[in-house]
PDB file of C-alpha atoms in Angstrom:
ATOM      1  CA  MET P 525      -4.820   7.214  35.117  1.00 55.00           C
ATOM      2  CA  ALA P 526      -4.773  10.145  32.697  1.00 63.00           C
ATOM      3  CA  ARG P 527      -3.941  13.656  33.432  1.00 69.00           C
ATOM      4  CA  LYS P 528      -6.492  16.200  33.077  1.00 74.00           C
ATOM      5  CA  LYS P 529      -6.702  18.492  30.193  1.00 76.00           C
ATOM      6  CA  VAL P 530      -5.533  22.052  31.215  1.00 77.00           C
ATOM      7  CA  ASN P 531      -7.612  24.798  30.573  1.00 79.00           C
ATOM      8  CA  LEU P 532      -5.383  27.427  28.212  1.00 76.00           C
ATOM      9  CA  ALA P 533      -6.604  30.378  29.914  1.00 83.00           C
ATOM     10  CA  TRP P 534      -5.102  33.143  31.981  1.00 84.00           C
ATOM     11  CA  ILE P 535      -5.492  32.615  35.571  1.00 88.00           C
ATOM     12  CA  SER P 536      -7.260  35.003  37.422  1.00 88.00           C
ATOM     13  CA  LYS P 537      -6.474  33.992  41.346  1.00 90.00           C
ATOM     14  CA  ASP P 538      -2.700  35.754  41.919  1.00 90.00           C
ATOM     15  CA  SER P 539      -1.349  32.881  44.119  1.00 90.00           C
ATOM     16  CA  ALA P 540      -2.593  30.183  41.897  1.00 91.00           C
ATOM     17  CA  ARG P 541      -0.787  32.125  38.884  1.00 90.00           C
ATOM     18  CA  LYS P 542       2.234  32.838  40.770  1.00 90.00           C
ATOM     19  CA  ALA P 543       2.505  29.115  41.899  1.00 91.00           C
ATOM     20  CA  THR P 544       1.953  28.040  38.222  1.00 92.00           C
ATOM     21  CA  PHE P 545       4.705  30.088  37.038  1.00 91.00           C
ATOM     22  CA  LYS P 546       7.190  28.770  39.462  1.00 90.00           C
ATOM     23  CA  LYS P 547       6.459  25.165  38.442  1.00 93.00           C
ATOM     24  CA  ARG P 548       6.109  25.464  34.893  1.00 93.00           C
ATOM     25  CA  LYS P 549       9.334  28.024  34.504  1.00 92.00           C
ATOM     26  CA  LYS P 550      11.395  24.915  36.408  1.00 93.00           C
ATOM     27  CA  GLY P 551       9.749  22.501  34.115  1.00 94.00           C
ATOM     28  CA  LEU P 552      10.853  24.588  31.158  1.00 94.00           C
ATOM     29  CA  ILE P 553      14.115  24.865  32.176  1.00 93.00           C
ATOM     30  CA  LYS P 554      14.383  20.872  32.511  1.00 94.00           C
ATOM     31  CA  LYS P 555      13.294  20.254  29.333  1.00 95.00           C
ATOM     32  CA  VAL P 556      15.747  22.407  27.587  1.00 94.00           C
ATOM     33  CA  SER P 557      18.687  20.654  29.502  1.00 94.00           C
ATOM     34  CA  GLU P 558      17.265  17.359  28.506  1.00 95.00           C
ATOM     35  CA  LEU P 559      16.911  18.619  24.919  1.00 94.00           C
ATOM     36  CA  SER P 560      20.544  19.900  24.999  1.00 93.00           C
ATOM     37  CA  THR P 561      22.123  17.072  26.380  1.00 93.00           C
ATOM     38  CA  LEU P 562      20.092  14.248  24.586  1.00 95.00           C
ATOM     39  CA  CYS P 563      20.656  15.468  21.046  1.00 94.00           C
ATOM     40  CA  GLY P 564      23.523  17.173  21.238  1.00 92.00           C
ATOM     41  CA  ILE P 565      22.453  20.967  20.237  1.00 91.00           C
ATOM     42  CA  LYS P 566      22.631  24.085  21.264  1.00 91.00           C
ATOM     43  CA  ALA P 567      20.007  25.592  23.163  1.00 92.00           C
ATOM     44  CA  CYS P 568      19.187  28.389  25.690  1.00 93.00           C
ATOM     45  CA  ALA P 569      16.331  29.581  28.053  1.00 93.00           C
ATOM     46  CA  ILE P 570      15.550  33.170  29.150  1.00 92.00           C
ATOM     47  CA  VAL P 571      12.683  33.449  31.338  1.00 92.00           C
ATOM     48  CA  PHE P 572      10.904  36.814  32.885  1.00 89.00           C
ATOM     49  CA  GLY P 573       8.683  36.589  35.784  1.00 86.00           C
ATOM     50  CA  PRO P 574       6.172  39.208  36.715  1.00 82.00           C
ATOM     51  CA  SER P 575       8.027  40.160  39.944  1.00 79.00           C
ATOM     52  CA  GLU P 576      11.294  39.611  39.413  1.00 81.00           C
ATOM     53  CA  THR P 577      14.344  41.807  38.800  1.00 84.00           C
ATOM     54  CA  THR P 578      16.591  39.440  37.152  1.00 87.00           C
ATOM     55  CA  PRO P 579      15.881  36.495  34.376  1.00 89.00           C
ATOM     56  CA  GLU P 580      16.261  32.936  34.770  1.00 89.00           C
ATOM     57  CA  ILE P 581      18.344  31.738  32.239  1.00 90.00           C
ATOM     58  CA  TRP P 582      20.067  28.313  30.866  1.00 92.00           C
ATOM     59  CA  PRO P 583      22.972  27.587  30.476  1.00 92.00           C
ATOM     60  CA  PRO P 584      23.616  29.259  33.732  1.00 90.00           C
ATOM     61  CA  THR P 585      26.581  31.013  32.393  1.00 90.00           C
ATOM     62  CA  ALA P 586      26.229  34.473  30.460  1.00 88.00           C
ATOM     63  CA  ALA P 587      29.135  33.089  27.833  1.00 91.00           C
ATOM     64  CA  ALA P 588      26.882  30.034  26.905  1.00 91.00           C
ATOM     65  CA  ILE P 589      24.000  32.206  26.310  1.00 91.00           C
ATOM     66  CA  ARG P 590      25.571  34.573  24.380  1.00 92.00           C
ATOM     67  CA  GLN P 591      27.013  32.085  21.957  1.00 92.00           C
ATOM     68  CA  VAL P 592      23.521  30.492  21.239  1.00 92.00           C
ATOM     69  CA  ILE P 593      21.797  33.963  20.719  1.00 91.00           C
ATOM     70  CA  GLU P 594      24.654  34.928  18.604  1.00 92.00           C
ATOM     71  CA  LYS P 595      24.532  31.754  16.327  1.00 91.00           C
ATOM     72  CA  PHE P 596      21.162  32.687  15.929  1.00 89.00           C
ATOM     73  CA  ASN P 597      21.319  36.158  14.967  1.00 90.00           C
ATOM     74  CA  ASP P 598      24.102  35.333  12.111  1.00 91.00           C
ATOM     75  CA  LEU P 599      20.562  33.136  10.214  1.00 88.00           C
ATOM     76  CA  PRO P 600      19.023  34.808   7.359  1.00 90.00           C
ATOM     77  CA  GLN P 601      15.681  36.716   8.059  1.00 87.00           C
ATOM     78  CA  VAL P 602      13.451  34.367   6.447  1.00 87.00           C
ATOM     79  CA  GLU P 603      15.091  31.431   8.610  1.00 87.00           C
ATOM     80  CA  LYS P 604      14.569  33.416  11.839  1.00 83.00           C
ATOM     81  CA  SER P 605      11.144  33.956  11.421  1.00 82.00           C
ATOM     82  CA  LYS P 606      10.011  30.585  10.036  1.00 82.00           C
ATOM     83  CA  LYS P 607       8.795  29.327  12.980  1.00 80.00           C
ATOM     84  CA  MET P 608       8.628  32.114  15.502  1.00 81.00           C
ATOM     85  CA  LEU P 609       5.648  33.321  17.342  1.00 81.00           C
ATOM     86  CA  ASN P 610       4.710  35.548  19.656  1.00 83.00           C
ATOM     87  CA  GLN P 611       1.563  35.512  21.903  1.00 81.00           C
ATOM     88  CA  GLU P 612      -0.633  37.153  19.244  1.00 86.00           C
ATOM     89  CA  GLY P 613       0.385  34.780  16.393  1.00 85.00           C
ATOM     90  CA  PHE P 614       0.016  31.729  18.759  1.00 85.00           C
ATOM     91  CA  LEU P 615      -3.314  32.582  19.035  1.00 88.00           C
ATOM     92  CA  ARG P 616      -3.973  33.357  16.142  1.00 90.00           C
ATOM     93  CA  GLN P 617      -2.805  30.208  14.428  1.00 89.00           C
ATOM     94  CA  ARG P 618      -5.096  28.341  17.557  1.00 89.00           C
ATOM     95  CA  ILE P 619      -8.216  30.486  16.201  1.00 93.00           C
ATOM     96  CA  ALA P 620      -7.798  29.456  12.518  1.00 94.00           C
ATOM     97  CA  LYS P 621      -7.332  25.775  13.723  1.00 93.00           C
ATOM     98  CA  LEU P 622     -10.797  25.772  15.758  1.00 94.00           C
ATOM     99  CA  LYS P 623     -12.522  27.436  12.832  1.00 95.00           C
ATOM    100  CA  GLU P 624     -11.168  24.672  10.520  1.00 95.00           C
ATOM    101  CA  GLN P 625     -12.163  21.951  13.059  1.00 95.00           C
ATOM    102  CA  GLN P 626     -15.867  23.819  13.103  1.00 95.00           C
ATOM    103  CA  ALA P 627     -16.261  23.887   9.538  1.00 95.00           C
ATOM    104  CA  LYS P 628     -15.562  20.091   9.400  1.00 95.00           C
ATOM    105  CA  LEU P 629     -18.269  19.279  12.431  1.00 95.00           C
ATOM    106  CA  ALA P 630     -20.614  21.696  10.433  1.00 94.00           C
ATOM    107  CA  LYS P 631     -20.251  19.648   7.097  1.00 90.00           C
ATOM    108  CA  ASP P 632     -20.492  16.341   8.693  1.00 91.00           C
ATOM    109  CA  ASN P 633     -23.619  17.192  10.537  1.00 91.00           C
ATOM    110  CA  LYS P 634     -25.310  18.774   7.385  1.00 86.00           C
ATOM    111  CA  GLU P 635     -24.524  15.428   5.420  1.00 85.00           C
ATOM    112  CA  LEU P 636     -26.341  13.452   8.648  1.00 88.00           C
ATOM    113  CA  GLU P 637     -29.114  15.407   8.485  1.00 85.00           C
ATOM    114  CA  MET P 638     -29.417  15.292   4.730  1.00 83.00           C
ATOM    115  CA  LYS P 639     -29.189  11.532   4.910  1.00 84.00           C
ATOM    116  CA  THR P 640     -31.972  11.402   7.790  1.00 85.00           C
ATOM    117  CA  LYS P 641     -34.170  13.320   5.824  1.00 82.00           C
ATOM    118  CA  LEU P 642     -33.587  11.315   2.563  1.00 80.00           C
ATOM    119  CA  ILE P 643     -34.458   8.077   4.762  1.00 82.00           C
ATOM    120  CA  LYS P 644     -37.901   9.561   5.938  1.00 81.00           C
ATOM    121  CA  GLY P 645     -38.525  10.584   2.443  1.00 81.00           C
ATOM    122  CA  MET P 646     -38.252   7.415   1.323  1.00 79.00           C
ATOM    123  CA  LYS P 647     -40.611   6.194   3.532  1.00 80.00           C
ATOM    124  CA  ASP P 648     -43.002   9.106   3.145  1.00 81.00           C
ATOM    125  CA  LYS P 649     -42.951  11.446   0.238  1.00 77.00           C
ATOM    126  CA  ALA P 650     -44.611  13.762   2.357  1.00 78.00           C
ATOM    127  CA  ALA P 651     -41.023  14.714   4.579  1.00 74.00           C
ATOM    128  CA  LEU P 652     -40.138  16.110   1.205  1.00 76.00           C
ATOM    129  CA  HIS P 653     -42.797  18.528   0.811  1.00 77.00           C
ATOM    130  CA  GLY P 654     -41.269  21.620   2.525  1.00 75.00           C
ATOM    131  CA  ALA P 655     -37.680  20.937   1.483  1.00 78.00           C
ATOM    132  CA  GLY P 656     -36.004  23.735  -0.333  1.00 80.00           C
ATOM    133  CA  MET P 657     -33.966  23.886  -3.587  1.00 83.00           C
ATOM    134  CA  ASP P 658     -30.985  23.638  -1.734  1.00 82.00           C
ATOM    135  CA  GLU P 659     -32.113  20.922   0.393  1.00 81.00           C
ATOM    136  CA  LEU P 660     -33.504  18.872  -3.138  1.00 81.00           C
ATOM    137  CA  HIS P 661     -29.675  19.878  -4.846  1.00 83.00           C
ATOM    138  CA  ALA P 662     -28.298  18.455  -1.431  1.00 82.00           C
ATOM    139  CA  LEU P 663     -30.377  15.122  -1.378  1.00 81.00           C
ATOM    140  CA  MET P 664     -29.624  14.651  -5.104  1.00 84.00           C
ATOM    141  CA  CYS P 665     -25.896  14.783  -4.596  1.00 85.00           C
ATOM    142  CA  ILE P 666     -26.390  12.207  -2.219  1.00 83.00           C
ATOM    143  CA  VAL P 667     -27.909   9.836  -4.150  1.00 85.00           C
ATOM    144  CA  ASP P 668     -25.821  10.483  -7.233  1.00 88.00           C
ATOM    145  CA  ALA P 669     -23.036   9.770  -4.773  1.00 86.00           C
ATOM    146  CA  ARG P 670     -24.447   6.444  -3.722  1.00 85.00           C
ATOM    147  CA  MET P 671     -25.396   5.364  -7.013  1.00 88.00           C
ATOM    148  CA  ALA P 672     -22.333   5.898  -8.009  1.00 90.00           C
ATOM    149  CA  LYS P 673     -20.465   3.629  -5.555  1.00 89.00           C
ATOM    150  CA  VAL P 674     -23.341   1.096  -6.391  1.00 90.00           C
ATOM    151  CA  ARG P 675     -22.370   1.140  -9.815  1.00 89.00           C
ATOM    152  CA  GLY P 676     -18.719   0.791  -8.735  1.00 88.00           C
ATOM    153  CA  ARG P 677     -19.455  -2.103  -6.658  1.00 86.00           C
ATOM    154  CA  ASN P 678     -21.498  -3.950  -9.460  1.00 87.00           C
ATOM    155  CA  GLU P 679     -18.561  -3.533 -12.129  1.00 86.00           C
ATOM    156  CA  SER P 680     -15.912  -5.027  -9.199  1.00 84.00           C
ATOM    157  CA  LEU P 681     -18.099  -8.159  -8.792  1.00 85.00           C
ATOM    158  CA  VAL P 682     -19.006  -8.873 -12.851  1.00 83.00           C
ATOM    159  CA  SER P 683     -15.133  -8.516 -13.300  1.00 81.00           C
ATOM    160  CA  TYR P 684     -13.502 -10.168 -10.599  1.00 76.00           C
ATOM    161  CA  GLY P 685     -16.653 -11.964  -8.969  1.00 64.00           C
ATOM    162  CA  PRO P 686     -17.794 -11.961  -5.709  1.00 61.00           C
ATOM    163  CA  PRO P 687     -14.817 -11.912  -2.710  1.00 60.00           C
ATOM    164  CA  CYS P 688     -13.787 -15.630  -1.710  1.00 59.00           C
ATOM    165  CA  MET P 689     -15.130 -15.932   2.033  1.00 59.00           C
ATOM    166  CA  GLN P 690     -13.130 -18.690   4.222  1.00 60.00           C
ATOM    167  CA  LEU P 691     -15.550 -20.149   6.659  1.00 60.00           C
ATOM    168  CA  PRO P 692     -14.355 -20.260  10.159  1.00 66.00           C
ATOM    169  CA  PRO P 693     -13.226 -23.949  11.367  1.00 65.00           C
ATOM    170  CA  GLN P 694     -16.178 -24.442  13.548  1.00 64.00           C
ATOM    171  CA  LEU P 695     -18.339 -24.040   9.848  1.00 65.00           C
ATOM    172  CA  MET P 696     -15.923 -25.856   7.760  1.00 64.00           C
ATOM    173  CA  PRO P 697     -17.732 -29.167   6.492  1.00 64.00           C
ATOM    174  CA  MET P 698     -16.126 -32.011   7.691  1.00 68.00           C
ATOM    175  CA  PRO P 699     -14.684 -34.777   5.240  1.00 65.00           C
ATOM    176  CA  PRO P 700     -17.213 -38.026   4.906  1.00 64.00           C
ATOM    177  CA  THR P 701     -16.525 -40.706   7.356  1.00 67.00           C
ATOM    178  CA  LEU P 702     -15.837 -44.246   5.700  1.00 63.00           C
ATOM    179  CA  PRO P 703     -17.644 -47.173   7.026  1.00 66.00           C
ATOM    180  CA  PRO P 704     -15.484 -49.925   9.009  1.00 67.00           C
ATOM    181  CA  VAL P 705     -14.385 -52.417   7.329  1.00 60.00           C
ATOM    182  CA  PRO P 706     -15.436 -55.925   8.599  1.00 67.00           C
ATOM    183  CA  ALA P 707     -12.922 -58.220  10.494  1.00 68.00           C
ATOM    184  CA  ALA P 708     -13.531 -60.882   8.541  1.00 66.00           C
ATOM    185  CA  LEU P 709     -12.534 -59.155   5.052  1.00 68.00           C
ATOM    186  CA  LEU P 710      -9.226 -57.949   7.125  1.00 67.00           C
ATOM    187  CA  ARG P 711      -8.324 -61.225   7.998  1.00 71.00           C
ATOM    188  CA  GLU P 712      -9.072 -62.763   4.252  1.00 72.00           C
ATOM    189  CA  GLU P 713      -6.788 -59.975   2.747  1.00 71.00           C
ATOM    190  CA  GLU P 714      -4.026 -60.927   5.218  1.00 71.00           C
ATOM    191  CA  ARG P 715      -4.534 -64.735   4.259  1.00 70.00           C
ATOM    192  CA  ARG P 716      -4.337 -63.885   0.518  1.00 72.00           C
ATOM    193  CA  GLN P 717      -0.969 -61.826   1.147  1.00 68.00           C
ATOM    194  CA  VAL P 718       0.640 -64.368   3.130  1.00 60.00           C
ATOM    195  CA  GLN P 719      -0.118 -67.044   0.374  1.00 63.00           C
ATOM    196  CA  GLY P 720       1.421 -64.630  -2.345  1.00 59.00           C
ATOM    197  CA  MET P 721       4.469 -64.423  -0.468  1.00 56.00           C
ATOM    198  CA  SER P 722       5.142 -67.866  -0.346  1.00 54.00           C
ATOM    199  CA  PHE P 723       4.133 -68.372  -3.767  1.00 49.00           C
ATOM    200  CA  MET P 724       6.779 -66.009  -4.557  1.00 49.00           C
ATOM    201  CA  GLU P 725       9.163 -67.831  -2.192  1.00 49.00           C
ATOM    202  CA  GLN P 726       8.849 -70.829  -3.837  1.00 51.00           C
ATOM    203  CA  GLN P 727       9.508 -69.597  -7.157  1.00 49.00           C
ATOM    204  CA  VAL P 728      12.633 -67.849  -6.568  1.00 47.00           C
ATOM    205  CA  PRO P 729      14.359 -70.260  -4.010  1.00 51.00           C
ATOM    206  CA  GLY P 730      17.830 -67.952  -4.448  1.00 51.00           C
ATOM    207  CA  GLU P 731      19.210 -65.821  -7.395  1.00 51.00           C
ATOM    208  CA  PRO P 732      16.794 -65.594 -10.273  1.00 56.00           C
ATOM    209  CA  GLN P 733      17.322 -67.587 -13.102  1.00 61.00           C
ATOM    210  CA  TYR P 734      17.569 -65.020 -15.557  1.00 56.00           C
ATOM    211  CA  LEU P 735      20.528 -64.084 -13.754  1.00 54.00           C
ATOM    212  CA  VAL P 736      22.292 -67.546 -13.662  1.00 55.00           C
ATOM    213  CA  ASP P 737      21.901 -67.601 -17.874  1.00 62.00           C
ATOM    214  CA  PHE P 738      23.421 -64.278 -18.343  1.00 56.00           C
ATOM    215  CA  LEU P 739      26.156 -64.806 -16.048  1.00 55.00           C
ATOM    216  CA  GLU P 740      26.747 -68.144 -17.661  1.00 59.00           C
ATOM    217  CA  SER P 741      26.784 -66.714 -21.332  1.00 57.00           C
ATOM    218  CA  LEU P 742      29.613 -64.428 -20.080  1.00 51.00           C
ATOM    219  CA  GLU P 743      32.241 -67.276 -20.065  1.00 53.00           C
ATOM    220  CA  ASN P 744      31.731 -68.121 -23.672  1.00 54.00           C
ATOM    221  CA  TYR P 745      32.518 -64.327 -24.537  1.00 50.00           C
ATOM    222  CA  PRO P 746      35.511 -63.475 -26.322  1.00 52.00           C
ATOM    223  CA  THR P 747      37.663 -61.058 -24.391  1.00 50.00           C
ATOM    224  CA  GLU P 748      39.426 -59.668 -27.711  1.00 50.00           C
ATOM    225  CA  TRP P 749      37.566 -58.504 -31.247  1.00 48.00           C
ATOM    226  CA  PRO P 750      39.739 -58.409 -34.492  1.00 49.00           C
ATOM    227  CA  TYR P 751      38.727 -55.762 -36.652  1.00 48.00           C
ATOM    228  CA  TYR P 752      39.337 -55.310 -40.347  1.00 46.00           C
ATOM    229  CA  VAL P 753      42.011 -52.501 -41.135  1.00 47.00           C
ATOM    230  CA  ASP P 754      42.820 -53.296 -45.321  1.00 48.00           C
ATOM    231  CA  GLY P 755      42.105 -56.087 -47.534  1.00 49.00           C
ATOM    232  CA  ASN P 756      44.774 -58.250 -45.866  1.00 51.00           C
ATOM    233  CA  GLN P 757      45.247 -57.906 -42.516  1.00 49.00           C
ATOM    234  CA  TRP P 758      43.619 -58.187 -39.265  1.00 48.00           C
ATOM    235  CA  THR P 759      44.441 -56.203 -36.053  1.00 50.00           C
ATOM    236  CA  TYR P 760      43.918 -56.494 -32.186  1.00 48.00           C
ATOM    237  CA  PRO P 761      43.186 -53.812 -30.193  1.00 49.00           C
ATOM    238  CA  GLY P 762      43.355 -55.566 -26.837  1.00 49.00           C
ATOM    239  CA  PRO P 763      41.446 -57.098 -24.353  1.00 48.00           C
ATOM    240  CA  LEU P 764      37.905 -55.609 -23.620  1.00 46.00           C
ATOM    241  CA  LEU P 765      37.715 -56.084 -20.121  1.00 45.00           C
TER     242      LEU P 765
END
């Protein structure tokens, strides 16, 4: 279940304000302790209550608090005040952020209003008769922006062609189905293959004849070959095999 958004405003009821302070103070001390333990950093918290004479601190020892404060005071003034906020600065920051959001929403609403008026003017020219110069200029800017977008899209299609769209599997065309082969043709083809194999076995009963002839010719081959050295001598280099 989502947590309800807290309204950041001063709590007017005294009892509710004290209960909230006690609860939030405890949560703040716990978060500082977790941050120091998990990240291994020096941190401290000093919380003054509206009706308390002594503040609540973490770490609980004054020496540890003093060490962190001295380290902070040793920093240059620019570093110390970089992210420092008091209540006034925090409120100014929130106001600036809200004004920025308001300006963005006002711009979006104005664009939506102009687009609606443009659509009405395309349907009925009388809808633009009461428009002022500022509104007509805004409408012209919208039309120019749309035309530039259309031209860019057209140039992209001319240069690269339309994007290739892949159909889902259920819309992909199925391959054509071949007609079944008649059983008579299958039997005839099997008979021809069997006859062809029988014919080959009859023609080649054992070793092929060309291989037999080749082996017989090797028996009559000389194993040594002379070669001519000079005009009167023959020399034999030795057996070939």
